[in-house]
Amino acid sequence: MRLIVISNPAEVCDEALIMNDLFAAGLSCLHVRKPDWCEQQLRVMLKQIRPEYYRSISLHQHHHLAEMYGIRQLHYTEAARAQVRPADLVRLQEKGFVLSTSLHELSRLEELGLFDYFFFGPVFNSLSKPGYHSRLTPEFSLAGSPRADNIVALGGVEAARADSLKAMGFKAAAVLGAIWQKPEKAVATFLELQNLFLDNTDKDD
């Protein structure tokens, strides 16, 4: 199972250093989500991240910075998606960008064919957003869903949920609260999750 880390929306002490350590530990994709940050704040943080990791970063805001830093992945919130023209998305993909977006209803997948993968949730009750509860039933399954391999579980992802995610048919998951609630343990938590999720995947092979 592929594991994606999403940044804490708020500032975290030594955040860029922790991100570098996560990449060094094997993280393949980091979504930088800072909805309240200005462009300058984001620039300062990006400059602290080692350049060799830029291609593993997806930007949620200030997309125009991507080419400046060699970032090739862009994420669109539902609000941002409503503002972008399909022709602009096509041009970005022609330039080699990987595009993702968020959705809460799988029935909308077919109309979002220009995106490469999707954050879907909350799959479980969120660890980072109190009151952000899952609406899925315990019997939920991705079986039969179009583009199931491109759907990323979001919301409440932690070590104890690995078996449940596997049973639901997810091939990827995004984690936020489990990593950033204790930043000093971010790398150890990531490694625990990565090993557990990989072990679960390997048992199927």
Short mmCIF file of C-alpha atoms in Angstrom, two decimals:
data_model
loop_
_atom_site.label_atom_id
_atom_site.label_comp_id
_atom_site.label_asym_id
_atom_site.label_seq_id
_atom_site.Cartn_x
_atom_site.Cartn_y
_atom_site.Cartn_z
CA MET A 1 0.00 0.00 0.00
CA ARG A 2 1.33 3.40 -0.98
CA LEU A 3 1.64 5.85 1.91
CA ILE A 4 1.32 9.62 1.38
CA VAL A 5 2.02 12.20 4.11
CA ILE A 6 0.12 15.50 4.24
CA SER A 7 1.73 18.43 6.03
CA ASN A 8 0.18 19.95 9.10
CA PRO A 9 -1.83 22.99 7.95
CA ALA A 10 -0.32 24.97 10.83
CA GLU A 11 3.36 25.72 11.35
CA VAL A 12 5.41 23.01 13.04
CA CYS A 13 8.77 23.56 14.71
CA ASP A 14 11.61 22.30 12.48
CA GLU A 15 9.00 21.20 9.96
CA ALA A 16 11.23 21.26 6.88
CA LEU A 17 13.93 19.29 8.70
CA ILE A 18 11.35 16.66 9.64
CA MET A 19 10.19 16.53 6.02
CA ASN A 20 13.77 15.94 4.88
CA ASP A 21 14.06 13.13 7.40
CA LEU A 22 10.78 11.60 6.21
CA PHE A 23 12.01 11.59 2.63
CA ALA A 24 15.32 10.08 3.73
CA ALA A 25 13.33 7.36 5.53
CA GLY A 26 11.60 6.42 2.28
CA LEU A 27 8.61 8.75 1.90
CA SER A 28 7.69 8.87 -1.80
CA CYS A 29 5.06 11.62 -1.77
CA LEU A 30 4.46 14.63 0.50
CA HIS A 31 1.45 16.88 0.03
CA VAL A 32 2.22 20.40 1.24
CA ARG A 33 -1.08 21.82 2.42
CA LYS A 34 -0.83 25.28 4.02
CA PRO A 35 -4.20 26.96 3.30
CA ASP A 36 -3.47 30.05 5.41
CA TRP A 37 0.11 30.64 4.31
CA CYS A 38 1.17 33.43 1.99
CA GLU A 39 3.53 32.77 -0.89
CA GLN A 40 6.56 34.02 1.02
CA GLN A 41 5.96 31.63 3.93
CA LEU A 42 5.76 28.72 1.53
CA ARG A 43 8.93 29.84 -0.27
CA VAL A 44 10.85 29.94 3.00
CA MET A 45 9.85 26.38 3.84
CA LEU A 46 10.53 25.02 0.36
CA LYS A 47 14.03 26.48 0.41
CA GLN A 48 14.73 24.42 3.54
CA ILE A 49 13.76 21.18 1.82
CA ARG A 50 16.54 19.42 -0.07
CA PRO A 51 16.13 19.99 -3.84
CA GLU A 52 16.35 16.28 -4.64
CA TYR A 53 13.02 15.84 -2.87
CA TYR A 54 11.08 18.49 -4.81
CA ARG A 55 9.78 16.00 -7.36
CA SER A 56 8.18 14.05 -4.51
CA ILE A 57 6.17 17.09 -3.36
CA SER A 58 2.60 18.00 -4.31
CA LEU A 59 1.52 21.61 -3.77
CA HIS A 60 -1.99 22.45 -2.57
CA GLN A 61 -1.58 26.23 -2.74
CA HIS A 62 0.48 28.73 -4.77
CA HIS A 63 0.74 26.37 -7.74
CA HIS A 64 2.73 28.92 -9.70
CA LEU A 65 5.75 28.11 -7.52
CA ALA A 66 5.90 24.56 -8.84
CA GLU A 67 8.01 25.16 -11.94
CA MET A 68 10.36 27.44 -10.01
CA TYR A 69 11.25 24.60 -7.65
CA GLY A 70 10.98 21.67 -10.06
CA ILE A 71 7.82 20.41 -8.37
CA ARG A 72 5.76 18.24 -10.73
CA GLN A 73 2.66 17.45 -8.67
CA LEU A 74 -0.33 19.69 -7.96
CA HIS A 75 -3.37 19.08 -5.78
CA TYR A 76 -6.74 20.78 -6.24
CA THR A 77 -9.21 21.14 -3.42
CA GLU A 78 -12.86 20.94 -4.39
CA ALA A 79 -13.05 24.74 -4.32
CA ALA A 80 -9.93 25.15 -6.47
CA ARG A 81 -11.15 22.51 -8.88
CA ALA A 82 -14.31 24.51 -9.52
CA GLN A 83 -12.18 27.47 -10.61
CA VAL A 84 -9.84 25.73 -13.04
CA ARG A 85 -10.63 25.14 -16.72
CA PRO A 86 -10.28 21.63 -18.16
CA ALA A 87 -8.02 23.04 -20.89
CA ASP A 88 -5.62 24.30 -18.22
CA LEU A 89 -5.48 20.84 -16.63
CA VAL A 90 -4.74 19.28 -20.01
CA ARG A 91 -1.89 21.73 -20.58
CA LEU A 92 -0.41 20.90 -17.18
CA GLN A 93 -0.53 17.18 -17.89
CA GLU A 94 1.09 17.75 -21.27
CA LYS A 95 3.93 19.42 -19.37
CA GLY A 96 4.31 16.31 -17.23
CA PHE A 97 2.44 17.36 -14.09
CA VAL A 98 0.66 14.77 -11.94
CA LEU A 99 -2.70 16.13 -10.79
CA SER A 100 -4.78 15.10 -7.79
CA THR A 101 -8.00 16.31 -6.22
CA SER A 102 -10.32 15.67 -3.28
CA LEU A 103 -13.79 14.17 -3.31
CA HIS A 104 -16.36 12.88 -0.86
CA GLU A 105 -18.57 10.92 -3.26
CA LEU A 106 -17.23 8.17 -5.50
CA SER A 107 -20.07 8.81 -7.92
CA ARG A 108 -18.14 11.87 -9.13
CA LEU A 109 -15.09 9.91 -10.29
CA GLU A 110 -16.16 9.61 -13.90
CA GLU A 111 -16.52 13.38 -14.34
CA LEU A 112 -13.00 13.95 -12.96
CA GLY A 113 -11.13 12.00 -15.59
CA LEU A 114 -8.42 14.64 -16.01
CA PHE A 115 -7.02 13.92 -12.55
CA ASP A 116 -4.48 11.19 -11.88
CA TYR A 117 -5.53 10.27 -8.35
CA PHE A 118 -8.05 11.23 -5.69
CA PHE A 119 -8.18 11.79 -1.94
CA PHE A 120 -11.40 10.18 -0.70
CA GLY A 121 -12.72 10.57 2.82
CA PRO A 122 -13.11 10.77 5.63
CA VAL A 123 -12.76 7.00 5.58
CA PHE A 124 -12.49 6.99 9.39
CA ASN A 125 -13.10 9.74 11.93
CA SER A 126 -10.37 12.32 11.45
CA LEU A 127 -7.48 12.49 13.92
CA SER A 128 -6.66 16.11 13.08
CA LYS A 129 -10.15 17.62 12.61
CA PRO A 130 -12.46 17.13 15.62
CA GLY A 131 -16.01 16.52 14.45
CA TYR A 132 -14.95 15.42 10.96
CA HIS A 133 -16.60 12.01 10.98
CA SER A 134 -16.77 9.21 8.45
CA ARG A 135 -20.07 8.50 6.75
CA LEU A 136 -18.98 5.11 5.44
CA THR A 137 -20.57 1.89 6.64
CA PRO A 138 -18.41 -0.93 8.06
CA GLU A 139 -19.21 -2.91 4.89
CA PHE A 140 -17.80 -0.25 2.55
CA SER A 141 -15.67 -1.62 -0.29
CA LEU A 142 -13.98 -0.18 -3.35
CA ALA A 143 -14.76 -3.37 -5.27
CA GLY A 144 -16.31 -2.41 -8.57
CA SER A 145 -15.43 1.28 -8.23
CA PRO A 146 -13.92 2.85 -11.35
CA ARG A 147 -10.22 3.70 -11.02
CA ALA A 148 -10.08 2.02 -7.62
CA ASP A 149 -6.27 1.85 -7.72
CA ASN A 150 -6.16 5.67 -7.94
CA ILE A 151 -8.27 6.31 -4.84
CA VAL A 152 -6.35 7.36 -1.71
CA ALA A 153 -7.93 6.80 1.70
CA LEU A 154 -8.00 9.95 3.82
CA GLY A 155 -9.16 10.57 7.37
CA GLY A 156 -8.23 8.75 10.56
CA VAL A 157 -5.43 6.74 8.95
CA GLU A 158 -3.24 5.14 11.62
CA ALA A 159 -1.51 1.84 12.30
CA ALA A 160 -4.60 0.24 13.81
CA ARG A 161 -6.53 0.86 10.58
CA ALA A 162 -4.19 -1.02 8.22
CA ASP A 163 -6.23 -4.22 8.11
CA SER A 164 -9.48 -2.30 7.65
CA LEU A 165 -8.04 -0.30 4.75
CA LYS A 166 -6.86 -3.51 3.13
CA ALA A 167 -10.29 -5.11 3.54
CA MET A 168 -11.91 -2.07 1.92
CA GLY A 169 -9.66 -2.47 -1.11
CA PHE A 170 -7.52 0.65 -0.82
CA LYS A 171 -4.10 0.59 -2.49
CA ALA A 172 -3.01 3.95 -1.05
CA ALA A 173 -3.61 6.03 2.06
CA ALA A 174 -2.80 9.57 3.17
CA VAL A 175 -1.80 10.31 6.76
CA LEU A 176 -1.78 13.63 8.59
CA GLY A 177 -2.74 13.52 12.27
CA ALA A 178 -0.87 10.31 13.08
CA ILE A 179 2.36 11.92 11.85
CA TRP A 180 2.04 15.49 13.11
CA GLN A 181 0.33 15.08 16.48
CA LYS A 182 3.78 14.17 17.81
CA PRO A 183 6.29 15.75 15.38
CA GLU A 184 9.26 14.51 17.41
CA LYS A 185 8.13 10.97 16.56
CA ALA A 186 7.15 11.68 12.96
CA VAL A 187 9.83 9.52 11.35
CA ALA A 188 9.31 6.61 13.76
CA THR A 189 5.55 6.76 13.18
CA PHE A 190 6.04 6.88 9.42
CA LEU A 191 8.34 3.86 9.49
CA GLU A 192 5.86 1.94 11.63
CA LEU A 193 3.04 2.73 9.22
CA GLN A 194 5.13 2.02 6.15
CA ASN A 195 6.33 -1.33 7.43
CA LEU A 196 2.86 -2.34 8.53
CA PHE A 197 1.22 -1.32 5.27
CA LEU A 198 3.95 -2.98 3.21
CA ASP A 199 3.66 -6.15 5.28
CA ASN A 200 -0.06 -6.22 4.63
CA THR A 201 0.50 -5.78 0.91
CA ASP A 202 3.22 -8.43 0.81
CA LYS A 203 0.91 -10.99 2.38
CA ASP A 204 -1.30 -10.73 -0.69
CA ASP A 205 1.54 -11.36 -3.15
#
